[in-house]
Short mmCIF file of C-alpha atoms in Angstrom, two decimals:
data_model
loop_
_atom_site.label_atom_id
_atom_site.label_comp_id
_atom_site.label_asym_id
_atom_site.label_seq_id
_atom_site.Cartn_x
_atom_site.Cartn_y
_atom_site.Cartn_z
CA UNK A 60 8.47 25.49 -25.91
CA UNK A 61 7.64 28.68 -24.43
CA UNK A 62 8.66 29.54 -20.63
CA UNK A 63 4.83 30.57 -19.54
CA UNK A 64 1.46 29.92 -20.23
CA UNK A 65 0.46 33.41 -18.98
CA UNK A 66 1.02 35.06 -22.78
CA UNK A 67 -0.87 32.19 -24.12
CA UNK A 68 -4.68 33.01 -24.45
CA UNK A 69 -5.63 29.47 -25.10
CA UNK A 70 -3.80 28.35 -21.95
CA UNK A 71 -6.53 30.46 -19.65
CA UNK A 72 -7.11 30.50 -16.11
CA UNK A 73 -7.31 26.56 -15.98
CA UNK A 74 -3.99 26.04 -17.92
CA UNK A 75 -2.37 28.83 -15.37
CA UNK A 76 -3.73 27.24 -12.28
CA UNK A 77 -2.63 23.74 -13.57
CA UNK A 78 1.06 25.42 -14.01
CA UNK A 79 0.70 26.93 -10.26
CA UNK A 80 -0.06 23.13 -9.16
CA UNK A 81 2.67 21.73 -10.83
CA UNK A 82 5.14 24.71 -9.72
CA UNK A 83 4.14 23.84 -6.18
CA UNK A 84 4.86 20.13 -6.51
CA UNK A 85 8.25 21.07 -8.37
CA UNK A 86 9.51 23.43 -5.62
CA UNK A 87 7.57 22.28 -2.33
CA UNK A 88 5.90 18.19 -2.70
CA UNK A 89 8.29 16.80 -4.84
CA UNK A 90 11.36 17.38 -3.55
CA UNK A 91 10.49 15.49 -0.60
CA UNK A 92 10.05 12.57 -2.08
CA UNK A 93 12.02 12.67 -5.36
CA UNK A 94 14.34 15.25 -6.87
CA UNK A 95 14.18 14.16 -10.10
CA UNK A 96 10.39 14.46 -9.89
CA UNK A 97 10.71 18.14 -8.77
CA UNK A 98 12.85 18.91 -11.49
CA UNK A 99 10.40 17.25 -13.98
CA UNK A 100 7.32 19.03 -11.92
CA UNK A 101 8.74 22.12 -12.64
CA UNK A 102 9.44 21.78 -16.40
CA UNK A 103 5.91 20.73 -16.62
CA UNK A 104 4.61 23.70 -15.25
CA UNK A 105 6.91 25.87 -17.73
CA UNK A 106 5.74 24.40 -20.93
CA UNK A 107 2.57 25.69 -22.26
CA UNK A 108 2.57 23.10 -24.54
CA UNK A 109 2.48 20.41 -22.18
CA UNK A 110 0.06 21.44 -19.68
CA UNK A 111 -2.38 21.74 -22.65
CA UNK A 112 -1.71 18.00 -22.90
CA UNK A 113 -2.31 17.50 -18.96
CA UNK A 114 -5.29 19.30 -19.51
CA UNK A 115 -6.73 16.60 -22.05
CA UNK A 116 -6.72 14.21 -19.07
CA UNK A 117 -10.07 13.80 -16.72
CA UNK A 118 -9.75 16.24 -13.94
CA UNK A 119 -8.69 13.49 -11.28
CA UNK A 120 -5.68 12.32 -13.68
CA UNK A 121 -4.17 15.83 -13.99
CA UNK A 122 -2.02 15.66 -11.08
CA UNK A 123 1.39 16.08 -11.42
CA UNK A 124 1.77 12.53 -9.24
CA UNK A 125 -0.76 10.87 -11.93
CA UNK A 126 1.30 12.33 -14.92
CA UNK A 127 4.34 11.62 -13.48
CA UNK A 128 3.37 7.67 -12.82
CA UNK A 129 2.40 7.83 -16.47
CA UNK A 130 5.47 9.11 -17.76
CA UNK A 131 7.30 6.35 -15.40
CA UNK A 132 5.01 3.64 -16.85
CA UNK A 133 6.24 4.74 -20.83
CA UNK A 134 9.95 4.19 -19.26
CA UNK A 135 9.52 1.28 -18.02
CA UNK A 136 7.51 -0.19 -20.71
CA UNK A 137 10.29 0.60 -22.94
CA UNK A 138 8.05 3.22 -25.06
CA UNK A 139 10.23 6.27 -24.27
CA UNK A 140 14.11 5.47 -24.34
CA UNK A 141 15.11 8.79 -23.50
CA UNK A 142 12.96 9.01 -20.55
CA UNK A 143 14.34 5.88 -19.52
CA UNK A 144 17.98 6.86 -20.43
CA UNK A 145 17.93 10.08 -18.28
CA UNK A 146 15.78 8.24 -15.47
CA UNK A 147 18.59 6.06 -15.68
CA UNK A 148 21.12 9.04 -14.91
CA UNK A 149 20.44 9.89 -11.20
CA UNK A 150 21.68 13.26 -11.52
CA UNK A 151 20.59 13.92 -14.79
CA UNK A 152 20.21 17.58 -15.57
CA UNK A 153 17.83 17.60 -18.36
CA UNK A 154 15.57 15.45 -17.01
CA UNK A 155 12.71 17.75 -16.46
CA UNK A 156 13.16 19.16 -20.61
CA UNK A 157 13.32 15.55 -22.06
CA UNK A 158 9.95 14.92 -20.31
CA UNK A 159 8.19 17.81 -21.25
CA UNK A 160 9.27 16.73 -24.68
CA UNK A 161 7.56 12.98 -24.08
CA UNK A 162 4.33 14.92 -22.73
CA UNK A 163 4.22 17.22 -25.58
CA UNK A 164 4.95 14.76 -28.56
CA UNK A 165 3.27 11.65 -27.04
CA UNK A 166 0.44 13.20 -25.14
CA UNK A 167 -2.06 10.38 -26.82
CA UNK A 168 0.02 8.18 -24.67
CA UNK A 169 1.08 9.75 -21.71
CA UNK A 170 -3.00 10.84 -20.86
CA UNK A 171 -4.03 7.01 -21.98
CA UNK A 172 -1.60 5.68 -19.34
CA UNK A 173 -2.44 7.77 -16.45
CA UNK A 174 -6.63 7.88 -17.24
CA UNK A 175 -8.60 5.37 -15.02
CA UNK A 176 -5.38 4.80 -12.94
CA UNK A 177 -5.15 6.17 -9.49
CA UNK A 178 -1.49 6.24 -7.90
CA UNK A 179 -0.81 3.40 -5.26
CA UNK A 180 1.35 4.78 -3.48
CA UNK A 181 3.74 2.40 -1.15
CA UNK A 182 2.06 -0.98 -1.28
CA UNK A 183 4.79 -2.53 -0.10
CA UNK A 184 4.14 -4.88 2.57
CA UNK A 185 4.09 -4.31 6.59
CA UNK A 186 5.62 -7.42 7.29
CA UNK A 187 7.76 -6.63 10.35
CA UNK A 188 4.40 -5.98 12.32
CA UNK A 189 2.58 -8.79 10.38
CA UNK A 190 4.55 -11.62 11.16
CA UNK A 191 4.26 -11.34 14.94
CA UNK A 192 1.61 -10.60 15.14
CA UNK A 193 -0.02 -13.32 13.05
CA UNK A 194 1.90 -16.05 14.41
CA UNK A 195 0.89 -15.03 17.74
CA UNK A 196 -2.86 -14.90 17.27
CA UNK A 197 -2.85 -18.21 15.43
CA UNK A 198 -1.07 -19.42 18.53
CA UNK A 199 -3.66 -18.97 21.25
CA UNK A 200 -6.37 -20.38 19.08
CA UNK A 201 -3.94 -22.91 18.97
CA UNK A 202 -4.23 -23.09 14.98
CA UNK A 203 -1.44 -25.24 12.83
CA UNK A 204 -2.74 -23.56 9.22
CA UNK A 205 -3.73 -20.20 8.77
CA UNK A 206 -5.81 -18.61 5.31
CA UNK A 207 -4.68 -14.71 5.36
CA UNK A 208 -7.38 -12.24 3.70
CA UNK A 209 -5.82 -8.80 3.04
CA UNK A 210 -8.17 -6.16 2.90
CA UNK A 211 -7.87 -2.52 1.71
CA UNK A 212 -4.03 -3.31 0.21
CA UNK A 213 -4.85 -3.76 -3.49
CA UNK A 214 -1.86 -5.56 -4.55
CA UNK A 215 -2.45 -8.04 -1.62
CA UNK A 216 1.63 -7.54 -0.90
CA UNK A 217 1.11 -8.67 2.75
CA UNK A 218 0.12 -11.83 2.44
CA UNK A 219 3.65 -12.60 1.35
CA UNK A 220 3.87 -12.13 4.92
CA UNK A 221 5.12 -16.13 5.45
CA UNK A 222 7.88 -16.29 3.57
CA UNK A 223 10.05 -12.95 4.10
CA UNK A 224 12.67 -12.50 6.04
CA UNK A 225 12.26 -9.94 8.92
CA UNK A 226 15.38 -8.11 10.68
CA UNK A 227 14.86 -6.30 14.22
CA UNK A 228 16.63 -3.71 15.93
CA UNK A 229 17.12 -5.38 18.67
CA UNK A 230 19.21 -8.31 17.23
CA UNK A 231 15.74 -10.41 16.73
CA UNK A 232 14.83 -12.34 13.42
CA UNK A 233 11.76 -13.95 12.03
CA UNK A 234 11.23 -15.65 8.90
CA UNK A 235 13.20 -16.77 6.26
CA UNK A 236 16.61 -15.42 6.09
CA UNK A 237 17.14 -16.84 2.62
CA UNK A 238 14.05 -15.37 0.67
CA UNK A 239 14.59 -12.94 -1.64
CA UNK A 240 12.39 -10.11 0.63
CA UNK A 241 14.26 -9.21 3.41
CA UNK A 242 13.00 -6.42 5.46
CA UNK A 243 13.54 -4.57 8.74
CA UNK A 244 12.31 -2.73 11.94
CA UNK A 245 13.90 -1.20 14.88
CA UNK A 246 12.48 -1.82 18.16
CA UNK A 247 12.11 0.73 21.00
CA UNK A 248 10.60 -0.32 24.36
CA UNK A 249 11.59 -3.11 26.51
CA UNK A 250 9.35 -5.40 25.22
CA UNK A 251 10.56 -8.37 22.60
CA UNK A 252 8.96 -8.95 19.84
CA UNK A 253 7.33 -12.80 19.79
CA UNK A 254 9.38 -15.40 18.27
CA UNK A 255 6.83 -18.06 17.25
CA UNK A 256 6.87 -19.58 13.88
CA UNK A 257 4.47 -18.02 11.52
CA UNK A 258 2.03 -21.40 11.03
CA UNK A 259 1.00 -23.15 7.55
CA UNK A 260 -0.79 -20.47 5.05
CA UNK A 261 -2.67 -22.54 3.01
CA UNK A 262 -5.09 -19.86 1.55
CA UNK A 263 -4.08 -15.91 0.49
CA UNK A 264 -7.92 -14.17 -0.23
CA UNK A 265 -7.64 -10.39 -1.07
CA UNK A 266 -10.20 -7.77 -0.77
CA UNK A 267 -10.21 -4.43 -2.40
CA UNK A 268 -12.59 -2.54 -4.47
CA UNK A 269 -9.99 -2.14 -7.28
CA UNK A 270 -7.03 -5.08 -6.88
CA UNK A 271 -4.28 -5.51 -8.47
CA UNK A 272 -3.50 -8.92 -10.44
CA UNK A 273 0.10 -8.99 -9.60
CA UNK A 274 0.61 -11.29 -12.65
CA UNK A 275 -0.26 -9.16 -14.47
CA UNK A 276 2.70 -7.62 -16.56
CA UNK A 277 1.20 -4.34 -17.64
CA UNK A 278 -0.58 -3.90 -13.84
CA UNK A 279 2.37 -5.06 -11.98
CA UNK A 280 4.54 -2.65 -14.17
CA UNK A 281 2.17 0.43 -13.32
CA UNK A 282 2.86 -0.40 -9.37
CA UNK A 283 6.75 -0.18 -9.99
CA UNK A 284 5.74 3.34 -12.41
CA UNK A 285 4.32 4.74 -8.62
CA UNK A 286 7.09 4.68 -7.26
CA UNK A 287 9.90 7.48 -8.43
CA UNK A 288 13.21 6.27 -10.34
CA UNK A 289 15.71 7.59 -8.01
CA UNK A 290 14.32 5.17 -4.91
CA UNK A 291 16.50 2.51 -6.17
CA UNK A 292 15.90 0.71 -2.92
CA UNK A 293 12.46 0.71 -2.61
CA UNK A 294 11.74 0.11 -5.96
CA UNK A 295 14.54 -3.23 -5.50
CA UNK A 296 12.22 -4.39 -2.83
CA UNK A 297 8.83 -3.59 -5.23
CA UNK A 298 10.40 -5.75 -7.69
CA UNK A 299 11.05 -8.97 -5.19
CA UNK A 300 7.40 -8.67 -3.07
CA UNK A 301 5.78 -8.43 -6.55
CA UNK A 302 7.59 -11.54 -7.67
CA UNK A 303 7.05 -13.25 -4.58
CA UNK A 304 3.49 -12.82 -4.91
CA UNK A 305 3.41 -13.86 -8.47
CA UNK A 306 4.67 -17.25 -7.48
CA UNK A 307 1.56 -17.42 -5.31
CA UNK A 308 -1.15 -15.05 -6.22
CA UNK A 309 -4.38 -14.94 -4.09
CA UNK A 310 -7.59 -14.96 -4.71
CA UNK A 311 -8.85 -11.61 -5.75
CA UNK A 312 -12.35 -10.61 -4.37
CA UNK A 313 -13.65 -7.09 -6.06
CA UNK A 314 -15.86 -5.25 -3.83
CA UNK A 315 -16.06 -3.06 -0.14
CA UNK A 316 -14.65 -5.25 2.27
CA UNK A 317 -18.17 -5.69 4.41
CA UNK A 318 -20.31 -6.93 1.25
CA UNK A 319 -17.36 -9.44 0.25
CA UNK A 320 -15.84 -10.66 3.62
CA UNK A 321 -18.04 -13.50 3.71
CA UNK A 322 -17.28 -14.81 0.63
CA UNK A 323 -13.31 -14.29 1.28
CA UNK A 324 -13.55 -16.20 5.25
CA UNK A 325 -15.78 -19.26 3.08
CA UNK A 326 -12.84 -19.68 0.67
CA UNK A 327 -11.05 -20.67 3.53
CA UNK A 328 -10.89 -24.36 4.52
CA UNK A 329 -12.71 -24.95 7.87
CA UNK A 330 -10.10 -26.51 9.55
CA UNK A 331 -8.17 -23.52 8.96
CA UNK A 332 -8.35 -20.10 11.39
CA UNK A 333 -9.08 -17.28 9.19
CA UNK A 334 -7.01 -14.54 9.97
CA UNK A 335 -8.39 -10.97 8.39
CA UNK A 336 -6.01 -8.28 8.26
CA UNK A 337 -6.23 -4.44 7.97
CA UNK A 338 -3.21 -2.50 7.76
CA UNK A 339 -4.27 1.57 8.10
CA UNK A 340 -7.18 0.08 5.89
CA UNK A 341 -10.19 1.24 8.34
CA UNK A 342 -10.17 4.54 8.44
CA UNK A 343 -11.73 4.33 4.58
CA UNK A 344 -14.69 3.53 6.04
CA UNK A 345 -17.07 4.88 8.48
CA UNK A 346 -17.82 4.28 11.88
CA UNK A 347 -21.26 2.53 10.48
CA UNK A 348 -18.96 1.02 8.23
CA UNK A 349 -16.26 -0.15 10.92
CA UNK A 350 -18.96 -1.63 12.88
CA UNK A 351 -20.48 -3.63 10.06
CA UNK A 352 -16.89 -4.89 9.76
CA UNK A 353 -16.36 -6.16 13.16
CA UNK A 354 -20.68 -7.48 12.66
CA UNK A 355 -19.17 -9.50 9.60
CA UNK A 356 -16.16 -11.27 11.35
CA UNK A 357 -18.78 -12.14 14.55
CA UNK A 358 -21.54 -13.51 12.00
CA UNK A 359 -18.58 -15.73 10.26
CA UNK A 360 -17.46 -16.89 13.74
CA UNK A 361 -20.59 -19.03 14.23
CA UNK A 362 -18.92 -22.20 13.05
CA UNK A 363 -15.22 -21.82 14.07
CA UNK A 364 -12.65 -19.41 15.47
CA UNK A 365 -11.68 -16.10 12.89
CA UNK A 366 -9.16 -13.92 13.81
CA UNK A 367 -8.25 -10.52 12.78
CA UNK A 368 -5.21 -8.52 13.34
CA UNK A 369 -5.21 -5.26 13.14
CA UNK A 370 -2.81 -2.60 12.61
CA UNK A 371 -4.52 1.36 12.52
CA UNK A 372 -4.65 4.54 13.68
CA UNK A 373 -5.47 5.22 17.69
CA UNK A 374 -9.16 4.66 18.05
CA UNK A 375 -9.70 3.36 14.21
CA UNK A 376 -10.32 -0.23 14.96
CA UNK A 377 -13.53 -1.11 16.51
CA UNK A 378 -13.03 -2.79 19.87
CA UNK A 379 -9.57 -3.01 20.19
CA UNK A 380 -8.30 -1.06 23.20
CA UNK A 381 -5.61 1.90 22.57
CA UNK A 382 -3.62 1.74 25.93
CA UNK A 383 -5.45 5.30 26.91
CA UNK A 384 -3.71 6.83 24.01
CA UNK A 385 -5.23 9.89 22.04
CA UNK A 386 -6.33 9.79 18.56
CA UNK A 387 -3.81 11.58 15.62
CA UNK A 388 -1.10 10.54 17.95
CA UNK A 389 1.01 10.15 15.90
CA UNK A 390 1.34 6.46 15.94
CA UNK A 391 -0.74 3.20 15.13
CA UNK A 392 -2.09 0.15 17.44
CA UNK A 393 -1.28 -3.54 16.58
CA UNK A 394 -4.52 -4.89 17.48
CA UNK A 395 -5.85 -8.76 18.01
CA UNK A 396 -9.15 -10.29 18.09
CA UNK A 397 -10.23 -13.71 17.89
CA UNK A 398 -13.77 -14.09 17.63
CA UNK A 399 -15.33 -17.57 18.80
CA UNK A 400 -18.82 -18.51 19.80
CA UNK A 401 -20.61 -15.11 19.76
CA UNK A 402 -17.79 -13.67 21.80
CA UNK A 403 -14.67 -11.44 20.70
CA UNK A 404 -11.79 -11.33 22.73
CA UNK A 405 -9.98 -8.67 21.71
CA UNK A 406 -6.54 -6.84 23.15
CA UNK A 407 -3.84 -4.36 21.73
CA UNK A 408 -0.33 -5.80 21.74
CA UNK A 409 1.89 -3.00 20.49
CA UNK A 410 2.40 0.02 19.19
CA UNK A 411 3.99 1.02 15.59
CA UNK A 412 5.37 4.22 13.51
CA UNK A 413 6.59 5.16 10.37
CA UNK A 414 4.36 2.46 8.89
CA UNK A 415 5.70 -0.33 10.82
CA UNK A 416 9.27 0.26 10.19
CA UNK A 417 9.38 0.75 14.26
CA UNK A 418 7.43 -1.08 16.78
CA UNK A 419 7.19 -1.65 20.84
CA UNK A 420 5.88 -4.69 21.57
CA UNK A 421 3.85 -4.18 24.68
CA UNK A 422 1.95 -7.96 25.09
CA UNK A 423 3.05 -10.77 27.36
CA UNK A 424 3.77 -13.99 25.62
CA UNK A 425 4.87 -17.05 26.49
#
């Protein structure tokens, strides 16, 4: 294994590019995120023989993220033991040279696992916003069962939303404090965050142009691969939501969320409110597309009450009002609207960072 791929004529400009890329995520990207990640980015990039591996892969699998999923994935699947060993080590030190070894002598592999897979990055769900916020809007339509449609989150994580248990700053608590997904939120602001019961959820419908069957062993094992070995924590909590969905899968509905929303609100009973939810989900589309969106939940309205709740960036959500705040704030809206009758009535009841991991709740409730 040689220590550059600038004496190597077959390694070329590509090859030393790819080695600047995975330099940079060794010493600047990784780090910030995972340590033992940085030290594997930067063994990559130091191996001539396994960037001409990487470079096998289609152009949009080649980054170090991608490969480093992959590798993950052959851990955890039980294909590379001494991967899984020195994953297993936090502080191991040869971390980085045992996977260039695994990239080098099972590049077949390694490229198979991370081609056609794009990294999903925390899919966890938002459920400290959620659960609020859902119980609330299913309260003034005065709804006792609720069908949740997830859109844009393709493992559907949130619509576990019912039966977590949900911690506050402020000495709150929602949910159930015996479920195996506990979670938590600090609260700034004056404002408490609603206590109402999260009603009956009698239908789970998710939306998303590629989703995730969380029963499925090998798909539900490449979510746990995207997220780094050394967040023992967050990978903990990966494991529980993914089970907790498993015991409950939804629907799945392939396709952009305005062609297939209809068909997702129909498989709802119709004595039961709809309740669509975006989390940072929007801002995929555009504004045409946004607009269609909101056109879509009006059109389904016709017949009975559908609600949305919304959580997105300042100004990302059609129609829902951003308390005079300016876009790339720096923070996200919790959004309602219930739309009834040709109408929508729509109003912002809080404001979230950090991906809801800290909310004000700005609304009045009763």
């Amino acid at each position: 294994m040689s220590g550059s791929t600038g004496g190597n004529a077959k390694a070329g400009g590509r090859a030393r590019t790819l080695a600047e890329v995975y330099r940079r995520f060794g010493e600047v990207d990784g780090p910030k995120v995972s340590p033992v990640y940085g030290r594997i980015a930067n063994a990559l990039s130091k191996s001539d023989e396994a960037l001409r591996v990487i470079e096998t892969a289609p152009a949009r699998q080649r980054h170090p993220a991608t490969i480093l999923a992959a590798l993950h994935d052959l851990a955890l699947a039980g294909d590379a033991p001494a991967l899984a060993k020195a994953f297993a080590t936090a502080n191991a030190t040869d971390v980085g040279a045992v996977a260039a070894e695994v990239v080098v002598g099972m590049g077949e592999l390694v490229v198979e696992r991370a081609a056609g897979r794009r990294v999903r990055a925390d899919e966890g769900g938002r459920h400290a916003v959620l659960y609020p916020a859902v119980a609330e809007v299913a309260r003034r339509v005065g709804a006792g069962a609720v069908g949740l449609i997830d859109v844009g989150r393709a493992a559907g994580l949130n619509l576990t939303v019912d039966r977590v248990g949900i911690s506050y700053g402020n000495g709150q608590s929602l949910g159930d404090a015996r479920s195996a997904v506990q979670v938590s939120a600090s609260v700034v602001g004056g404002g408490e965050v609603p206590s109402g019961v999260m009603p009956e959820v009698v239908a789970r419908v998710l939306i998303d142009v590629d989703p995730v069957d969380v029963t499925d062993a090998d798909e539900a094992r490449w979510l746990r691969a995207c997220v780094s070995p050394d967040q023992v924590e967050r990978l903990a909590r990966l494991e529980a939501e993914l089970a907790l969905a498993a015991a409950d899968p939804p629907v799945l509905l392939r396709g952009e969320v305005v062609d297939v929303l209809p068909e997702a609100i129909a498989r709802v009973p119709d004595d039961v409110l709809p309740v669509v939810i975006t989390t940072w989900a929007l801002s995929a589309l555009d504004l045409e597309g946004r607009l269609r969106f909101l056109q879509r939940l009006d059109e389904a309205a016709t017949r009975r009450p559908v609600a949305w709740v919304s959580v997105e960036g300042v100004g990302v959500a059609p129609g829902i009002p951003t308390f005079g705040d300016r876009r790339a704030s720096g923070h996200s809206i919790i959004g309602m609207g219930v739309f009834e009758h040709a109408s929508m009535q729509a109003s912002a009841v809080g404001r979230c960072w950090r991906r809801g991991g800290m909310l004000a709740w700005l609304a009045e409730h009763n």
